[in-house]
Short mmCIF file of C-alpha atoms in Angstrom, two decimals:
data_model
loop_
_atom_site.label_atom_id
_atom_site.label_comp_id
_atom_site.label_asym_id
_atom_site.label_seq_id
_atom_site.Cartn_x
_atom_site.Cartn_y
_atom_site.Cartn_z
CA MET A 358 0.00 0.00 0.00
CA ALA A 359 1.42 3.36 -1.00
CA GLN A 360 1.96 5.62 1.96
CA SER A 361 1.05 9.26 1.81
CA ILE A 362 0.92 12.05 4.32
CA VAL A 363 -2.63 12.43 5.47
CA SER A 364 -4.09 14.84 7.98
CA ARG A 365 -6.55 14.10 10.75
CA GLU A 366 -9.10 16.25 8.89
CA GLU A 367 -8.72 14.17 5.70
CA LEU A 368 -9.21 10.98 7.69
CA LEU A 369 -12.27 12.44 9.39
CA GLU A 370 -13.81 13.51 6.08
CA ASN A 371 -13.29 9.98 4.73
CA ALA A 372 -14.74 8.50 7.92
CA TYR A 373 -17.70 10.87 7.55
CA GLN A 374 -18.32 9.58 4.01
CA ILE A 375 -18.17 5.95 5.19
CA ALA A 376 -20.66 6.63 8.00
CA GLU A 377 -22.93 8.66 5.70
CA LYS A 378 -23.06 5.81 3.18
CA ASN A 379 -23.16 2.77 5.48
CA GLY A 380 -23.84 3.96 9.02
CA VAL A 381 -21.44 4.64 11.87
CA SER A 382 -21.34 0.95 12.77
CA ALA A 383 -19.58 0.30 9.43
CA LEU A 384 -16.72 2.56 10.44
CA SER A 385 -13.50 0.73 11.24
CA VAL A 386 -9.85 1.70 11.44
CA ARG A 387 -8.92 -0.85 8.75
CA GLY A 388 -11.78 0.25 6.48
CA LEU A 389 -10.81 3.90 6.86
CA ALA A 390 -7.16 3.08 6.14
CA ASN A 391 -8.16 1.20 2.98
CA ALA A 392 -10.53 3.98 1.83
CA THR A 393 -7.83 6.60 2.40
CA GLY A 394 -4.95 4.58 0.96
CA VAL A 395 -2.85 4.61 4.14
CA SER A 396 -1.74 2.04 6.67
CA VAL A 397 -3.71 1.16 9.79
CA GLY A 398 -0.83 2.62 11.82
CA THR A 399 -1.31 5.97 10.11
CA VAL A 400 -4.92 6.07 11.26
CA TYR A 401 -3.84 5.14 14.81
CA ARG A 402 -1.33 8.02 14.81
CA HIS A 403 -4.31 10.37 14.52
CA PHE A 404 -6.84 8.40 16.57
CA SER A 405 -5.64 6.40 19.55
CA ALA A 406 -8.62 4.04 19.46
CA LYS A 407 -11.65 3.24 17.32
CA ASP A 408 -14.01 4.88 19.82
CA GLU A 409 -12.08 8.14 19.41
CA LEU A 410 -12.51 7.87 15.63
CA THR A 411 -16.23 7.13 16.01
CA THR A 412 -16.92 10.03 18.35
CA ALA A 413 -14.85 12.46 16.25
CA THR A 414 -16.82 11.41 13.17
CA ILE A 415 -20.13 11.88 14.97
CA GLN A 416 -18.94 15.28 16.16
CA LEU A 417 -18.12 16.20 12.56
CA TYR A 418 -21.65 15.17 11.54
CA PHE A 419 -23.20 17.54 14.08
CA LYS A 420 -20.71 20.27 13.21
CA HIS A 421 -21.77 20.08 9.57
CA ALA A 422 -25.42 19.88 10.55
CA PHE A 423 -25.62 22.59 13.21
CA TYR A 424 -22.58 24.73 13.79
CA GLU A 425 -22.28 26.22 10.35
CA ARG A 426 -25.96 27.13 10.34
CA PHE A 427 -26.63 28.17 13.92
CA CYS A 428 -23.40 29.50 15.40
CA HIS A 429 -24.03 33.15 14.80
CA ILE A 430 -26.33 35.80 16.14
CA ASP A 431 -28.66 37.52 13.70
CA PRO A 432 -30.16 40.58 15.41
CA GLN A 433 -33.11 40.37 13.01
CA VAL A 434 -34.14 36.95 14.35
CA GLY A 435 -35.81 36.86 17.76
CA PHE A 436 -35.35 34.13 20.32
CA VAL A 437 -38.61 32.27 19.66
CA ASP A 438 -38.15 32.37 15.87
CA TYR A 439 -34.60 31.11 16.31
CA CYS A 440 -35.92 28.26 18.50
CA ARG A 441 -38.46 27.33 15.82
CA GLU A 442 -35.74 27.23 13.16
CA MET A 443 -33.45 25.26 15.46
CA HIS A 444 -36.20 22.73 16.21
CA ALA A 445 -36.99 22.22 12.52
CA SER A 446 -33.32 21.76 11.73
CA MET A 447 -32.77 19.41 14.68
CA ARG A 448 -35.76 17.31 13.60
CA GLU A 449 -34.33 17.01 10.09
CA VAL A 450 -30.80 16.28 11.33
CA THR A 451 -31.83 13.71 13.94
CA THR A 452 -34.14 11.93 11.49
CA HIS A 453 -31.30 11.63 8.99
CA PHE A 454 -28.89 10.58 11.76
CA ARG A 455 -31.25 7.83 12.97
CA GLU A 456 -32.05 6.55 9.49
CA CYS A 457 -28.57 6.68 7.97
CA TRP A 458 -25.91 6.89 10.62
CA LEU A 459 -27.41 4.64 13.29
CA ARG A 460 -27.94 1.64 11.02
CA GLY A 461 -26.50 -1.32 12.88
CA ILE A 462 -25.77 0.74 16.01
CA ASP A 463 -26.42 -2.28 18.22
CA ALA A 464 -23.19 -3.76 16.86
CA LEU A 465 -21.11 -0.96 18.37
CA PRO A 466 -19.21 -1.74 21.58
CA ALA A 467 -20.56 -0.14 24.75
CA VAL A 468 -17.52 2.15 25.07
CA GLU A 469 -18.28 3.71 21.65
CA LYS A 470 -21.94 4.18 22.54
CA ALA A 471 -20.95 5.85 25.81
CA ALA A 472 -18.47 8.10 24.03
CA ALA A 473 -21.15 9.08 21.50
CA ARG A 474 -23.56 9.95 24.34
CA LEU A 475 -20.87 12.10 25.97
CA ARG A 476 -20.27 13.88 22.67
CA GLU A 477 -24.03 14.44 22.33
CA SER A 478 -24.20 16.02 25.79
CA GLN A 479 -21.30 18.31 24.86
CA GLN A 480 -23.18 19.33 21.71
CA ILE A 481 -26.24 20.14 23.80
CA GLU A 482 -24.18 22.36 26.10
CA HIS A 483 -22.85 24.16 23.03
CA ILE A 484 -26.43 24.68 21.79
CA LEU A 485 -27.45 25.90 25.25
CA HIS A 486 -24.78 28.61 25.28
CA GLY A 487 -25.76 29.73 21.78
CA LEU A 488 -29.43 29.92 22.76
CA MET A 489 -28.55 31.96 25.82
CA GLN A 490 -26.77 34.49 23.64
CA ILE A 491 -29.81 34.76 21.35
CA TYR A 492 -32.07 35.17 24.39
CA GLU A 493 -29.87 37.89 25.88
CA HIS A 494 -29.74 39.79 22.57
CA ASP A 495 -33.49 39.72 21.90
CA ALA A 496 -34.63 43.24 22.79
CA ARG A 497 -38.29 42.21 22.50
CA ILE A 498 -38.13 39.94 25.56
CA SER A 499 -39.93 41.59 28.43
CA ALA A 500 -37.79 42.99 31.23
CA ASP A 501 -40.42 42.23 33.89
CA LEU A 502 -40.62 38.44 33.65
CA PRO A 503 -41.23 36.42 36.83
CA ASP A 504 -38.34 34.98 38.83
CA GLY A 505 -36.80 31.96 37.16
CA PHE A 506 -37.11 33.30 33.62
CA ASP A 507 -33.41 34.00 33.27
CA ALA A 508 -31.62 33.07 30.04
CA GLU A 509 -30.17 29.78 31.29
CA SER A 510 -33.41 28.50 32.84
CA VAL A 511 -35.54 29.33 29.80
CA CYS A 512 -32.96 27.93 27.37
CA ARG A 513 -32.57 24.67 29.33
CA PHE A 514 -36.36 24.35 29.38
CA VAL A 515 -36.48 24.85 25.61
CA ILE A 516 -33.73 22.33 24.91
CA GLU A 517 -35.24 19.71 27.22
CA ASN A 518 -38.62 20.05 25.50
CA VAL A 519 -37.19 20.10 21.99
CA MET A 520 -35.04 17.05 22.74
CA GLY A 521 -38.05 15.32 24.32
CA SER A 522 -40.12 15.89 21.18
CA LEU A 523 -37.28 14.54 19.04
CA HIS A 524 -36.82 11.54 21.32
CA HIS A 525 -40.50 10.68 21.05
CA GLN A 526 -40.33 11.43 17.32
CA ASP A 527 -43.58 13.41 17.43
CA GLY A 528 -41.77 16.50 16.18
CA ASP A 529 -44.36 18.94 17.50
CA CYS A 530 -43.40 21.87 19.70
CA LYS A 531 -46.28 24.22 18.82
CA VAL A 532 -47.40 24.47 22.44
CA LEU A 533 -43.87 25.23 23.63
CA PHE A 534 -43.35 27.98 21.07
CA GLY A 535 -46.82 29.43 21.68
CA LEU A 536 -46.17 29.60 25.42
CA LEU A 537 -42.76 31.18 24.89
CA GLU A 538 -44.19 33.76 22.49
CA ARG A 539 -46.98 34.77 24.88
CA THR A 540 -44.84 34.73 28.00
CA LEU A 541 -41.60 36.31 26.83
CA TYR A 542 -43.09 39.00 24.59
CA ALA A 543 -46.48 39.60 26.24
CA SER A 544 -45.48 42.34 28.69
CA SER A 545 -43.52 44.32 26.12
CA ALA A 546 -46.40 44.04 23.62
CA ARG A 547 -48.88 45.51 26.11
CA LYS A 548 -46.85 48.66 26.73
#
């Protein structure tokens, strides 16, 4: 096998393509080495174990799916509208992830599943911090909300409900967004 210098990013992009085509359970160090045209040792120089490769590939999936689209503040988009867009995108992304990437997931070792869950919780924390920034920059949100309606509490509540709707695959958050709209903007609308 011809050796070439390959970067971690190149390996990850190839791993991404393997997982996109065949599911994350099809990802292996040997398969990635063959697809990239490098030795298995080259892959291990960049990823100390297969679970590291798997979680990095899953992280790349969510980076492509969310970060590029939602990691900026648009002053023209209010908090509730942003949440609606985020929910629609998350529904699309998680549906695709379940249908394509999680094929054969039961075959993954427990350590890889645990690492993927840890990576998911890190992604949720990232989303939480982004939502808090949107909340804090939305000038329409009433200044006289009851105690407990601080940015972190409201954003955690939104994420928990959005994730719950995605987990149950019902995809409907109309009540959540209606309540947010009436609660967060009601006092400022009455003035």
